[in-house]
């Protein structure tokens, strides 16, 4: 009988000591696994810090080469590009459509990236409109939506200026796709 | 003792030793009980074919692990090496095409097997208590497999994988709140590149399969714990897993493998029967042209099993951003949500019926959407465009202007409605035609990329894309279409469409410019004023035309042999093949060109001292250097300083600005026009070689 009580009380103290042991075990184990997990998470989130850099003005063409006939022409955007560890000098990084109306000195610029989900919008010369080959979005030559369209917004226009020498400079930017507002990616 | 009995006792002895060893091993590991448990599982109602789907899926996954690991051993994930290493696997490595083919086709088989397995489980009600958790594990496994399919599609870094991934990751950006960050995390930065590949590869070959194995172990453990869910009612006596069900499973696996191999090898067999040369690299899995963000890719489509999701986005036409959000996130999310609820719904018999109908509806819906997508894309193959000639004509006449259209249709509402409907159909045909053209172009681009990568010089460290960007055959037609084709034609005069193309052009046909037949046409009185030469230009009434029509046609002053000699000499000047002309003939032609009573009266050539400016320089006429010169600046003294007819100076920027074409681009155009590009050794004698 006495033996049993003794046993019981020792078990009780065991249990009390047990709690401390458990807490310590969990704490030590957690502490040991925290650094690799934290380091992994930290590094995995690295892309969030990366930005494409504020849109720079990139020369894409000469005003002469944009016929003033109201028909958009496709031009490659050529600029230096960094891809993680590789630096590319003067690489085609995307494409734009330049349009100049009759007798106009100003150029309208549309990004060739579809605002629906990012495919490459092409010009349909025959029907005088833009068409996206992916989900049938169509746009007018000004980039406006041709309804009904899966695209939530017109084609993205880009800022543009013509310098003294007649060079057409375009502010190259990417925008979030699939939303109504035109929001530039950082 | 006879010899036989001695040997039998020996074998007894050996068997005894083996048994001892097995005992020893069992004692340490308990493997017998384990094997027994694994193999002698009771199959209520006996083995059945309908139970094989799970096993075939495990088999398919094992196939992917085996082939995937070896592919991994040869794959290099970076923007300059991914395509290149896959090219190497596909075209250079022994058996690489088969390895990649099995991996590629089995991935598709896995998606089909998943659908079958899911259908069987739902129809049999195998998700009911106590198997709910196992059903959920199965759904998670399904998502992991689809995730691996999605990430694997990008790894070859070819055009189709690249553009499909762009769309998929952009859609991921639509997830509320975390979307944009999520997208940036998978893409590995603001733009697609090295880190998109390294991340997708880590997901595809590391994170996803490791998670999959974990869930598969849980799935199988629970499966064993609850036992097989027998098809009710059980009428036949129970069977055993080994060997009854295993045999059926193995036969099913064999069938799956046979189908996979069939898909890979049948095209090879067909090529063999057709007597085509067998290039093993062409079989198994396709490899498109290297990814190029600056090059439109109108053939962009996801892999066929995601085609229904792709098509689903089109359903929400006109819904704006809500539609895209619904199509890409909400509906697929809700569908998955309902599937997760199935075990709970299935407690009621009505709920079970709902589950069955829902699953079938989803699968049928997916099937229907896939069919719609294919129908839209390939519509032009069976549609009759000529039946819409009137629509086309009316659209051309009115320029598509709604008011003019209404007028043309007599402001008749019913006529207009009919017209609108037919216009819609007509546009569907045109869209499909454009897609088919894009597919053909993509195929040609891929073939060329592979041809270039297979050069003896191999791929430069800058990657295959750099190779393509410097290739006249790849870039020439694009540059020509963009900068030259609005005036110049480039069409084989013998082609069926030549007449129509030439009628539309306003400058010379540059097909095989500088070559023998081009020069022959130029000096042909019947052709020189035609649309292929000066007919549609300001030079139509110029001195060259009258010289050819008047002087050259006079066989007294110009003997046919002399004209022939000049033709040959011109081709020689261009450095193009002269059709094996004798050196004497070329020399004769050159003398005539220099002669100030002949060509030399207008053209400068050799030492004839005729001044430049009146007619184009014949020194090096048609050569690369000459072509580069005239494209750069046709108003240069050597060409048409005073009589240039509308041709822009492509290589000269206004007031020192950027020229339209860079020197490299002009070089590419010149090389392409002269037919000077890399040809693989086998076809050198088939195509005209270039001397210079
Ligand atoms: S990406 Fe252009 S319509 Fe979808």
CSV table of N, CA and C in Angstrom, one decimal, chain B residues 41-181:
chain,number,residue,atom,x,y,z
B,41,UNK,N,-3.3,-9.0,-48.7
B,41,UNK,CA,-4.5,-8.2,-48.4
B,41,UNK,C,-5.7,-8.9,-49.0
B,42,UNK,N,-6.8,-8.8,-48.2
B,42,UNK,CA,-8.0,-9.5,-48.7
B,42,UNK,C,-8.7,-8.5,-49.7
B,43,UNK,N,-9.2,-9.1,-50.8
B,43,UNK,CA,-9.9,-8.2,-51.7
B,43,UNK,C,-11.4,-8.7,-51.7
B,44,UNK,N,-12.2,-8.0,-51.0
B,44,UNK,CA,-13.6,-8.4,-50.9
B,44,UNK,C,-14.3,-8.5,-52.2
B,45,UNK,N,-14.9,-9.7,-52.5
B,45,UNK,CA,-15.6,-9.9,-53.7
B,45,UNK,C,-14.7,-10.2,-54.9
B,46,UNK,N,-13.4,-10.4,-54.5
B,46,UNK,CA,-12.4,-10.8,-55.6
B,46,UNK,C,-11.9,-9.7,-56.4
B,47,UNK,N,-10.8,-10.0,-57.1
B,47,UNK,CA,-10.1,-9.0,-57.9
B,47,UNK,C,-11.0,-8.5,-59.0
B,48,UNK,N,-10.9,-7.2,-59.3
B,48,UNK,CA,-11.7,-6.6,-60.3
B,48,UNK,C,-10.9,-5.6,-61.1
B,49,UNK,N,-11.2,-5.5,-62.4
B,49,UNK,CA,-10.5,-4.5,-63.2
B,49,UNK,C,-10.7,-3.1,-62.7
B,50,UNK,N,-11.9,-2.8,-62.1
B,50,UNK,CA,-12.2,-1.4,-61.8
B,50,UNK,C,-11.3,-0.9,-60.6
B,51,UNK,N,-10.5,-1.9,-60.0
B,51,UNK,CA,-9.6,-1.4,-58.9
B,51,UNK,C,-8.2,-1.1,-59.4
B,52,UNK,N,-8.0,-1.1,-60.7
B,52,UNK,CA,-6.6,-1.0,-61.1
B,52,UNK,C,-6.1,0.4,-61.2
B,53,UNK,N,-7.0,1.4,-61.2
B,53,UNK,CA,-6.6,2.8,-61.5
B,53,UNK,C,-5.6,3.3,-60.6
B,54,UNK,N,-5.8,3.1,-59.3
B,54,UNK,CA,-4.8,3.6,-58.3
B,54,UNK,C,-3.4,3.0,-58.6
B,55,UNK,N,-3.4,1.7,-58.8
B,55,UNK,CA,-2.1,1.1,-59.1
B,55,UNK,C,-1.4,1.6,-60.3
B,56,UNK,N,-2.2,1.9,-61.4
B,56,UNK,CA,-1.6,2.4,-62.6
B,56,UNK,C,-1.0,3.8,-62.3
B,57,UNK,N,-1.7,4.5,-61.4
B,57,UNK,CA,-1.2,5.9,-61.1
B,57,UNK,C,0.1,5.8,-60.4
B,58,UNK,N,0.2,4.9,-59.5
B,58,UNK,CA,1.5,4.7,-58.8
B,58,UNK,C,2.6,4.3,-59.8
B,59,UNK,N,2.2,3.4,-60.7
B,59,UNK,CA,3.2,3.0,-61.7
B,59,UNK,C,3.6,4.2,-62.6
B,60,UNK,N,2.6,5.0,-63.0
B,60,UNK,CA,2.9,6.1,-63.8
B,60,UNK,C,3.9,7.1,-63.1
B,61,UNK,N,3.6,7.3,-61.8
B,61,UNK,CA,4.5,8.1,-61.0
B,61,UNK,C,5.9,7.6,-60.9
B,62,UNK,N,6.0,6.3,-60.7
B,62,UNK,CA,7.3,5.7,-60.6
B,62,UNK,C,8.1,5.9,-62.0
B,63,UNK,N,7.3,5.7,-63.1
B,63,UNK,CA,7.9,5.9,-64.4
B,63,UNK,C,8.5,7.4,-64.5
B,64,UNK,N,7.7,8.3,-64.0
B,64,UNK,CA,8.1,9.7,-64.0
B,64,UNK,C,9.4,9.9,-63.2
B,65,UNK,N,9.4,9.2,-62.0
B,65,UNK,CA,10.6,9.4,-61.2
B,65,UNK,C,11.8,8.8,-61.9
B,66,UNK,N,11.7,7.7,-62.4
B,66,UNK,CA,12.9,7.1,-63.1
B,66,UNK,C,13.3,7.9,-64.3
B,67,UNK,N,12.4,8.2,-65.2
B,67,UNK,CA,12.8,9.0,-66.4
B,67,UNK,C,13.2,10.4,-65.9
B,68,UNK,N,12.5,11.0,-65.0
B,68,UNK,CA,12.8,12.3,-64.5
B,68,UNK,C,14.1,12.5,-63.9
B,69,UNK,N,14.6,11.5,-63.1
B,69,UNK,CA,15.9,11.6,-62.5
B,69,UNK,C,17.0,11.6,-63.6
B,70,UNK,N,16.8,10.8,-64.6
B,70,UNK,CA,17.8,10.7,-65.6
B,70,UNK,C,17.8,12.0,-66.5
B,71,UNK,N,16.6,12.5,-66.7
B,71,UNK,CA,16.5,13.8,-67.4
B,71,UNK,C,17.2,14.9,-66.6
B,72,UNK,N,17.0,14.8,-65.3
B,72,UNK,CA,17.6,15.8,-64.4
B,72,UNK,C,19.1,15.8,-64.6
B,73,UNK,N,19.6,14.6,-64.7
B,73,UNK,CA,21.1,14.4,-64.8
B,73,UNK,C,21.6,15.1,-66.1
B,74,UNK,N,20.8,15.4,-67.0
B,74,UNK,CA,21.2,16.1,-68.3
B,74,UNK,C,20.7,17.4,-68.5
B,75,UNK,N,19.9,17.9,-67.6
B,75,UNK,CA,19.2,19.2,-67.8
B,75,UNK,C,19.9,20.3,-67.0
B,76,UNK,N,19.8,21.5,-67.6
B,76,UNK,CA,20.5,22.7,-67.0
B,76,UNK,C,19.5,23.8,-67.0
B,77,UNK,N,19.1,24.2,-65.8
B,77,UNK,CA,18.0,25.2,-65.7
B,77,UNK,C,18.6,26.6,-65.7
B,78,UNK,N,18.7,27.2,-66.9
B,78,UNK,CA,18.9,28.7,-67.0
B,78,UNK,C,18.5,29.1,-68.3
B,79,UNK,N,18.3,30.4,-68.5
B,79,UNK,CA,17.7,30.9,-69.7
B,79,UNK,C,18.6,30.7,-70.9
B,80,UNK,N,19.9,30.5,-70.7
B,80,UNK,CA,20.8,30.2,-71.8
B,80,UNK,C,21.2,28.7,-72.0
B,81,UNK,N,20.7,27.9,-71.1
B,81,UNK,CA,21.1,26.5,-71.2
B,81,UNK,C,19.9,25.5,-71.1
B,82,UNK,N,18.7,26.0,-70.7
B,82,UNK,CA,17.6,25.1,-70.6
B,82,UNK,C,17.2,24.5,-72.0
B,83,UNK,N,16.9,25.4,-72.9
B,83,UNK,CA,16.5,24.9,-74.2
B,83,UNK,C,17.7,24.1,-74.8
B,84,UNK,N,18.9,24.6,-74.6
B,84,UNK,CA,20.1,24.0,-75.2
B,84,UNK,C,20.3,22.6,-74.7
B,85,UNK,N,20.1,22.4,-73.3
B,85,UNK,CA,20.3,21.1,-72.8
B,85,UNK,C,19.2,20.1,-73.2
B,86,UNK,N,18.0,20.6,-73.3
B,86,UNK,CA,16.9,19.8,-73.8
B,86,UNK,C,17.1,19.4,-75.2
B,87,UNK,N,17.6,20.3,-76.0
B,87,UNK,CA,18.0,20.0,-77.4
B,87,UNK,C,19.0,18.8,-77.4
B,88,UNK,N,20.0,19.0,-76.5
B,88,UNK,CA,21.0,17.9,-76.5
B,88,UNK,C,20.4,16.6,-76.1
B,89,UNK,N,19.5,16.6,-75.1
B,89,UNK,CA,18.9,15.3,-74.7
B,89,UNK,C,18.1,14.7,-75.9
B,90,UNK,N,17.4,15.6,-76.6
B,90,UNK,CA,16.4,15.1,-77.6
B,90,UNK,C,17.2,14.7,-78.9
B,91,UNK,N,18.2,15.4,-79.2
B,91,UNK,CA,18.8,15.2,-80.5
B,91,UNK,C,20.2,14.6,-80.5
B,92,UNK,N,20.9,14.7,-79.4
B,92,UNK,CA,22.3,14.2,-79.4
B,92,UNK,C,22.5,13.0,-78.5
B,93,UNK,N,21.8,13.0,-77.4
B,93,UNK,CA,22.0,11.9,-76.4
B,93,UNK,C,21.4,10.6,-76.9
B,94,UNK,N,22.2,9.5,-76.8
B,94,UNK,CA,21.7,8.2,-77.1
B,94,UNK,C,20.4,7.9,-76.3
B,95,UNK,N,19.3,7.6,-77.0
B,95,UNK,CA,18.1,7.3,-76.2
B,95,UNK,C,17.4,8.4,-75.6
B,96,UNK,N,18.0,9.6,-75.7
B,96,UNK,CA,17.4,10.8,-75.1
B,96,UNK,C,16.0,11.0,-75.5
B,97,UNK,N,15.7,10.9,-76.8
B,97,UNK,CA,14.4,11.1,-77.3
B,97,UNK,C,13.4,10.2,-76.7
B,98,UNK,N,13.8,8.9,-76.5
B,98,UNK,CA,12.8,7.9,-75.9
B,98,UNK,C,12.6,8.3,-74.4
B,99,UNK,N,13.7,8.6,-73.7
B,99,UNK,CA,13.5,9.0,-72.3
B,99,UNK,C,12.6,10.2,-72.2
B,100,UNK,N,12.8,11.2,-72.9
B,100,UNK,CA,12.0,12.4,-72.8
B,100,UNK,C,10.6,12.1,-73.3
B,101,UNK,N,10.5,11.3,-74.4
B,101,UNK,CA,9.2,10.9,-74.9
B,101,UNK,C,8.4,10.2,-73.8
B,102,UNK,N,9.0,9.3,-73.1
B,102,UNK,CA,8.2,8.5,-72.1
B,102,UNK,C,7.7,9.5,-71.0
B,103,UNK,N,8.7,10.4,-70.6
B,103,UNK,CA,8.3,11.3,-69.5
B,103,UNK,C,7.2,12.2,-70.0
B,104,UNK,N,7.3,12.7,-71.2
B,104,UNK,CA,6.3,13.6,-71.7
B,104,UNK,C,4.9,13.0,-71.9
B,105,UNK,N,4.9,11.8,-72.5
B,105,UNK,CA,3.6,11.1,-72.8
B,105,UNK,C,3.0,10.6,-71.5
B,106,UNK,N,3.9,10.0,-70.6
B,106,UNK,CA,3.3,9.5,-69.4
B,106,UNK,C,2.7,10.6,-68.5
B,107,UNK,N,3.2,11.8,-68.6
B,107,UNK,CA,2.6,12.9,-67.8
B,107,UNK,C,1.2,13.1,-68.3
B,108,UNK,N,1.0,12.9,-69.6
B,108,UNK,CA,-0.4,13.1,-70.1
B,108,UNK,C,-1.3,11.9,-69.7
B,109,UNK,N,-0.6,10.7,-69.8
B,109,UNK,CA,-1.4,9.5,-69.4
B,109,UNK,C,-1.8,9.7,-67.9
B,110,UNK,N,-0.9,10.2,-67.1
B,110,UNK,CA,-1.2,10.4,-65.7
B,110,UNK,C,-2.5,11.2,-65.4
B,111,UNK,N,-2.6,12.3,-66.2
B,111,UNK,CA,-3.8,13.1,-66.1
B,111,UNK,C,-5.0,12.4,-66.4
B,112,UNK,N,-5.0,11.6,-67.5
B,112,UNK,CA,-6.1,10.8,-67.9
B,112,UNK,C,-6.4,9.7,-66.8
B,113,UNK,N,-5.4,9.1,-66.3
B,113,UNK,CA,-5.6,8.1,-65.2
B,113,UNK,C,-6.2,8.7,-64.0
B,114,UNK,N,-5.7,9.9,-63.7
B,114,UNK,CA,-6.3,10.6,-62.5
B,114,UNK,C,-7.8,10.8,-62.7
B,115,UNK,N,-8.2,11.2,-63.8
B,115,UNK,CA,-9.6,11.5,-64.1
B,115,UNK,C,-10.4,10.2,-63.9
B,116,UNK,N,-9.8,9.1,-64.4
B,116,UNK,CA,-10.5,7.8,-64.3
B,116,UNK,C,-10.6,7.3,-62.9
B,117,UNK,N,-9.5,7.5,-62.2
B,117,UNK,CA,-9.4,7.1,-60.8
B,117,UNK,C,-10.5,7.8,-60.0
B,118,UNK,N,-10.5,9.1,-60.2
B,118,UNK,CA,-11.5,10.0,-59.5
B,118,UNK,C,-12.9,9.6,-59.8
B,119,UNK,N,-13.2,9.3,-61.0
B,119,UNK,CA,-14.5,8.9,-61.4
B,119,UNK,C,-14.9,7.6,-60.8
B,120,UNK,N,-14.0,6.7,-60.8
B,120,UNK,CA,-14.3,5.4,-60.2
B,120,UNK,C,-14.6,5.5,-58.7
B,121,UNK,N,-13.8,6.3,-58.0
B,121,UNK,CA,-13.9,6.5,-56.6
B,121,UNK,C,-15.3,7.1,-56.3
B,122,UNK,N,-15.6,8.2,-57.0
B,122,UNK,CA,-16.9,8.9,-56.8
B,122,UNK,C,-18.1,8.0,-57.1
B,123,UNK,N,-18.0,7.3,-58.3
B,123,UNK,CA,-19.2,6.5,-58.6
B,123,UNK,C,-19.4,5.4,-57.6
B,124,UNK,N,-18.3,4.8,-57.2
B,124,UNK,CA,-18.4,3.7,-56.2
B,124,UNK,C,-18.7,4.2,-54.8
B,125,UNK,N,-18.7,5.5,-54.6
B,125,UNK,CA,-18.9,6.1,-53.3
B,125,UNK,C,-17.8,5.7,-52.3
B,126,UNK,N,-16.6,5.5,-52.8
B,126,UNK,CA,-15.5,5.0,-52.0
B,126,UNK,C,-15.0,6.1,-51.1
B,127,UNK,N,-15.6,7.3,-51.1
B,127,UNK,CA,-15.2,8.4,-50.2
B,127,UNK,C,-15.9,8.4,-48.9
B,128,UNK,N,-16.9,7.5,-48.8
B,128,UNK,CA,-17.8,7.5,-47.6
B,128,UNK,C,-17.0,7.0,-46.4
B,129,UNK,N,-17.5,7.3,-45.2
B,129,UNK,CA,-16.9,6.9,-43.9
B,129,UNK,C,-16.4,5.5,-44.0
B,130,UNK,N,-15.3,5.1,-43.5
B,130,UNK,CA,-14.3,6.0,-42.8
B,130,UNK,C,-13.2,6.5,-43.8
B,131,UNK,N,-13.5,6.6,-45.1
B,131,UNK,CA,-12.5,6.9,-46.0
B,131,UNK,C,-12.4,8.4,-46.4
B,132,UNK,N,-13.1,9.3,-45.7
B,132,UNK,CA,-13.1,10.7,-46.1
B,132,UNK,C,-11.7,11.3,-46.2
B,133,UNK,N,-10.9,11.0,-45.1
B,133,UNK,CA,-9.6,11.7,-45.1
B,133,UNK,C,-8.8,11.2,-46.3
B,134,UNK,N,-9.0,9.9,-46.7
B,134,UNK,CA,-8.2,9.4,-47.8
B,134,UNK,C,-8.6,10.0,-49.1
B,135,UNK,N,-9.9,10.3,-49.2
B,135,UNK,CA,-10.4,11.0,-50.4
B,135,UNK,C,-9.7,12.4,-50.5
B,136,UNK,N,-9.7,13.1,-49.3
B,136,UNK,CA,-9.0,14.4,-49.4
B,136,UNK,C,-7.6,14.3,-49.8
B,137,UNK,N,-6.9,13.3,-49.2
B,137,UNK,CA,-5.5,13.1,-49.6
B,137,UNK,C,-5.4,12.9,-51.1
B,138,UNK,N,-6.3,12.1,-51.6
B,138,UNK,CA,-6.3,11.9,-53.1
B,138,UNK,C,-6.5,13.2,-53.9
B,139,UNK,N,-7.4,14.1,-53.4
B,139,UNK,CA,-7.5,15.3,-54.1
B,139,UNK,C,-6.3,16.2,-54.0
B,140,UNK,N,-5.6,16.1,-52.9
B,140,UNK,CA,-4.3,16.9,-52.8
B,140,UNK,C,-3.3,16.3,-53.7
B,141,UNK,N,-3.3,15.0,-53.8
B,141,UNK,CA,-2.4,14.3,-54.8
B,141,UNK,C,-2.7,14.8,-56.2
B,142,UNK,N,-3.9,14.9,-56.5
B,142,UNK,CA,-4.3,15.3,-57.8
B,142,UNK,C,-3.8,16.7,-58.1
B,143,UNK,N,-3.9,17.6,-57.1
B,143,UNK,CA,-3.4,18.9,-57.4
B,143,UNK,C,-1.9,19.0,-57.5
B,144,UNK,N,-1.2,18.1,-56.8
B,144,UNK,CA,0.2,18.0,-56.9
B,144,UNK,C,0.6,17.6,-58.3
B,145,UNK,N,-0.1,16.6,-58.8
B,145,UNK,CA,0.2,16.1,-60.1
B,145,UNK,C,0.0,17.2,-61.2
B,146,UNK,N,-1.1,17.9,-61.1
B,146,UNK,CA,-1.4,18.9,-62.0
B,146,UNK,C,-0.3,20.0,-61.9
B,147,UNK,N,0.1,20.3,-60.7
B,147,UNK,CA,1.2,21.3,-60.5
B,147,UNK,C,2.4,20.9,-61.1
B,148,UNK,N,2.8,19.6,-61.1
B,148,UNK,CA,4.0,19.1,-61.7
B,148,UNK,C,3.8,19.2,-63.2
B,149,UNK,N,2.6,18.9,-63.7
B,149,UNK,CA,2.4,19.1,-65.2
B,149,UNK,C,2.6,20.5,-65.6
B,150,UNK,N,2.1,21.4,-64.8
B,150,UNK,CA,2.2,22.8,-65.2
B,150,UNK,C,3.6,23.3,-65.2
B,151,UNK,N,4.3,23.0,-64.1
B,151,UNK,CA,5.7,23.5,-64.0
B,151,UNK,C,6.6,22.8,-65.0
B,152,UNK,N,6.3,21.5,-65.4
B,152,UNK,CA,7.2,20.8,-66.3
B,152,UNK,C,7.1,21.4,-67.7
B,153,UNK,N,6.0,22.0,-68.0
B,153,UNK,CA,5.7,22.5,-69.4
B,153,UNK,C,6.7,23.7,-69.7
B,154,UNK,N,7.2,24.4,-68.7
B,154,UNK,CA,8.1,25.5,-68.9
B,154,UNK,C,9.5,25.1,-69.2
B,155,UNK,N,9.9,24.0,-68.5
B,155,UNK,CA,11.3,23.7,-68.4
B,155,UNK,C,12.1,23.7,-69.7
B,156,UNK,N,11.5,23.2,-70.9
B,156,UNK,CA,12.4,23.3,-72.1
B,156,UNK,C,12.6,24.7,-72.5
B,157,UNK,N,11.9,25.7,-71.9
B,157,UNK,CA,12.1,27.1,-72.2
B,157,UNK,C,12.0,27.3,-73.7
B,158,UNK,N,11.0,26.7,-74.3
B,158,UNK,CA,10.7,27.0,-75.7
B,158,UNK,C,9.5,28.0,-75.8
B,159,UNK,N,9.2,28.4,-77.0
B,159,UNK,CA,8.1,29.4,-77.1
B,159,UNK,C,6.8,29.0,-76.5
B,160,UNK,N,6.4,27.8,-76.7
B,160,UNK,CA,5.1,27.4,-76.2
B,160,UNK,C,5.0,27.3,-74.7
B,161,UNK,N,6.1,26.8,-74.1
B,161,UNK,CA,6.2,26.7,-72.6
B,161,UNK,C,6.2,28.1,-72.0
B,162,UNK,N,7.0,29.0,-72.7
B,162,UNK,CA,7.2,30.3,-72.2
B,162,UNK,C,5.9,31.1,-72.2
B,163,UNK,N,5.2,31.1,-73.3
B,163,UNK,CA,4.0,31.9,-73.4
B,163,UNK,C,2.8,31.3,-72.6
B,164,UNK,N,2.8,30.0,-72.5
B,164,UNK,CA,1.7,29.4,-71.7
B,164,UNK,C,2.0,29.7,-70.2
B,165,UNK,N,3.2,29.7,-69.8
B,165,UNK,CA,3.6,30.0,-68.4
B,165,UNK,C,3.3,31.5,-68.1
B,166,UNK,N,3.5,32.4,-69.1
B,166,UNK,CA,3.2,33.8,-68.8
B,166,UNK,C,1.8,34.0,-68.5
B,167,UNK,N,0.9,33.3,-69.3
B,167,UNK,CA,-0.5,33.4,-69.0
B,167,UNK,C,-0.9,32.8,-67.7
B,168,UNK,N,-0.4,31.6,-67.4
B,168,UNK,CA,-0.7,30.9,-66.1
B,168,UNK,C,-0.2,31.8,-64.9
B,169,UNK,N,1.0,32.3,-65.0
B,169,UNK,CA,1.4,33.1,-63.8
B,169,UNK,C,0.7,34.4,-63.7
B,170,UNK,N,0.3,35.0,-64.9
B,170,UNK,CA,-0.4,36.2,-64.8
B,170,UNK,C,-1.8,36.0,-64.1
B,171,UNK,N,-2.4,34.8,-64.4
B,171,UNK,CA,-3.7,34.5,-63.8
B,171,UNK,C,-3.5,34.3,-62.3
B,172,UNK,N,-2.3,33.7,-61.9
B,172,UNK,CA,-2.1,33.5,-60.5
B,172,UNK,C,-2.1,34.8,-59.8
B,173,UNK,N,-1.7,35.9,-60.5
B,173,UNK,CA,-1.6,37.2,-60.0
B,173,UNK,C,-3.0,37.8,-59.6
B,174,UNK,N,-4.0,37.1,-60.1
B,174,UNK,CA,-5.4,37.6,-59.8
B,174,UNK,C,-5.9,37.1,-58.4
B,175,UNK,N,-5.2,36.2,-57.8
B,175,UNK,CA,-5.7,35.7,-56.4
B,175,UNK,C,-5.7,37.0,-55.5
B,176,UNK,N,-6.8,37.1,-54.8
B,176,UNK,CA,-7.0,38.3,-54.0
B,176,UNK,C,-5.8,38.5,-53.0
B,177,UNK,N,-5.5,39.7,-52.7
B,177,UNK,CA,-4.5,40.1,-51.8
B,177,UNK,C,-3.1,39.7,-52.1
B,178,UNK,N,-2.8,38.3,-52.0
B,178,UNK,CA,-1.5,37.9,-52.2
B,178,UNK,C,-1.1,37.6,-53.7
B,179,UNK,N,-2.0,37.7,-54.6
B,179,UNK,CA,-1.8,37.4,-56.0
B,179,UNK,C,-0.5,38.0,-56.5
B,180,UNK,N,-0.4,39.3,-56.6
B,180,UNK,CA,0.8,39.9,-57.2
B,180,UNK,C,2.1,39.4,-56.5
B,181,UNK,N,2.1,39.3,-55.2
B,181,UNK,CA,3.4,38.8,-54.6
B,181,UNK,C,3.6,37.3,-54.9
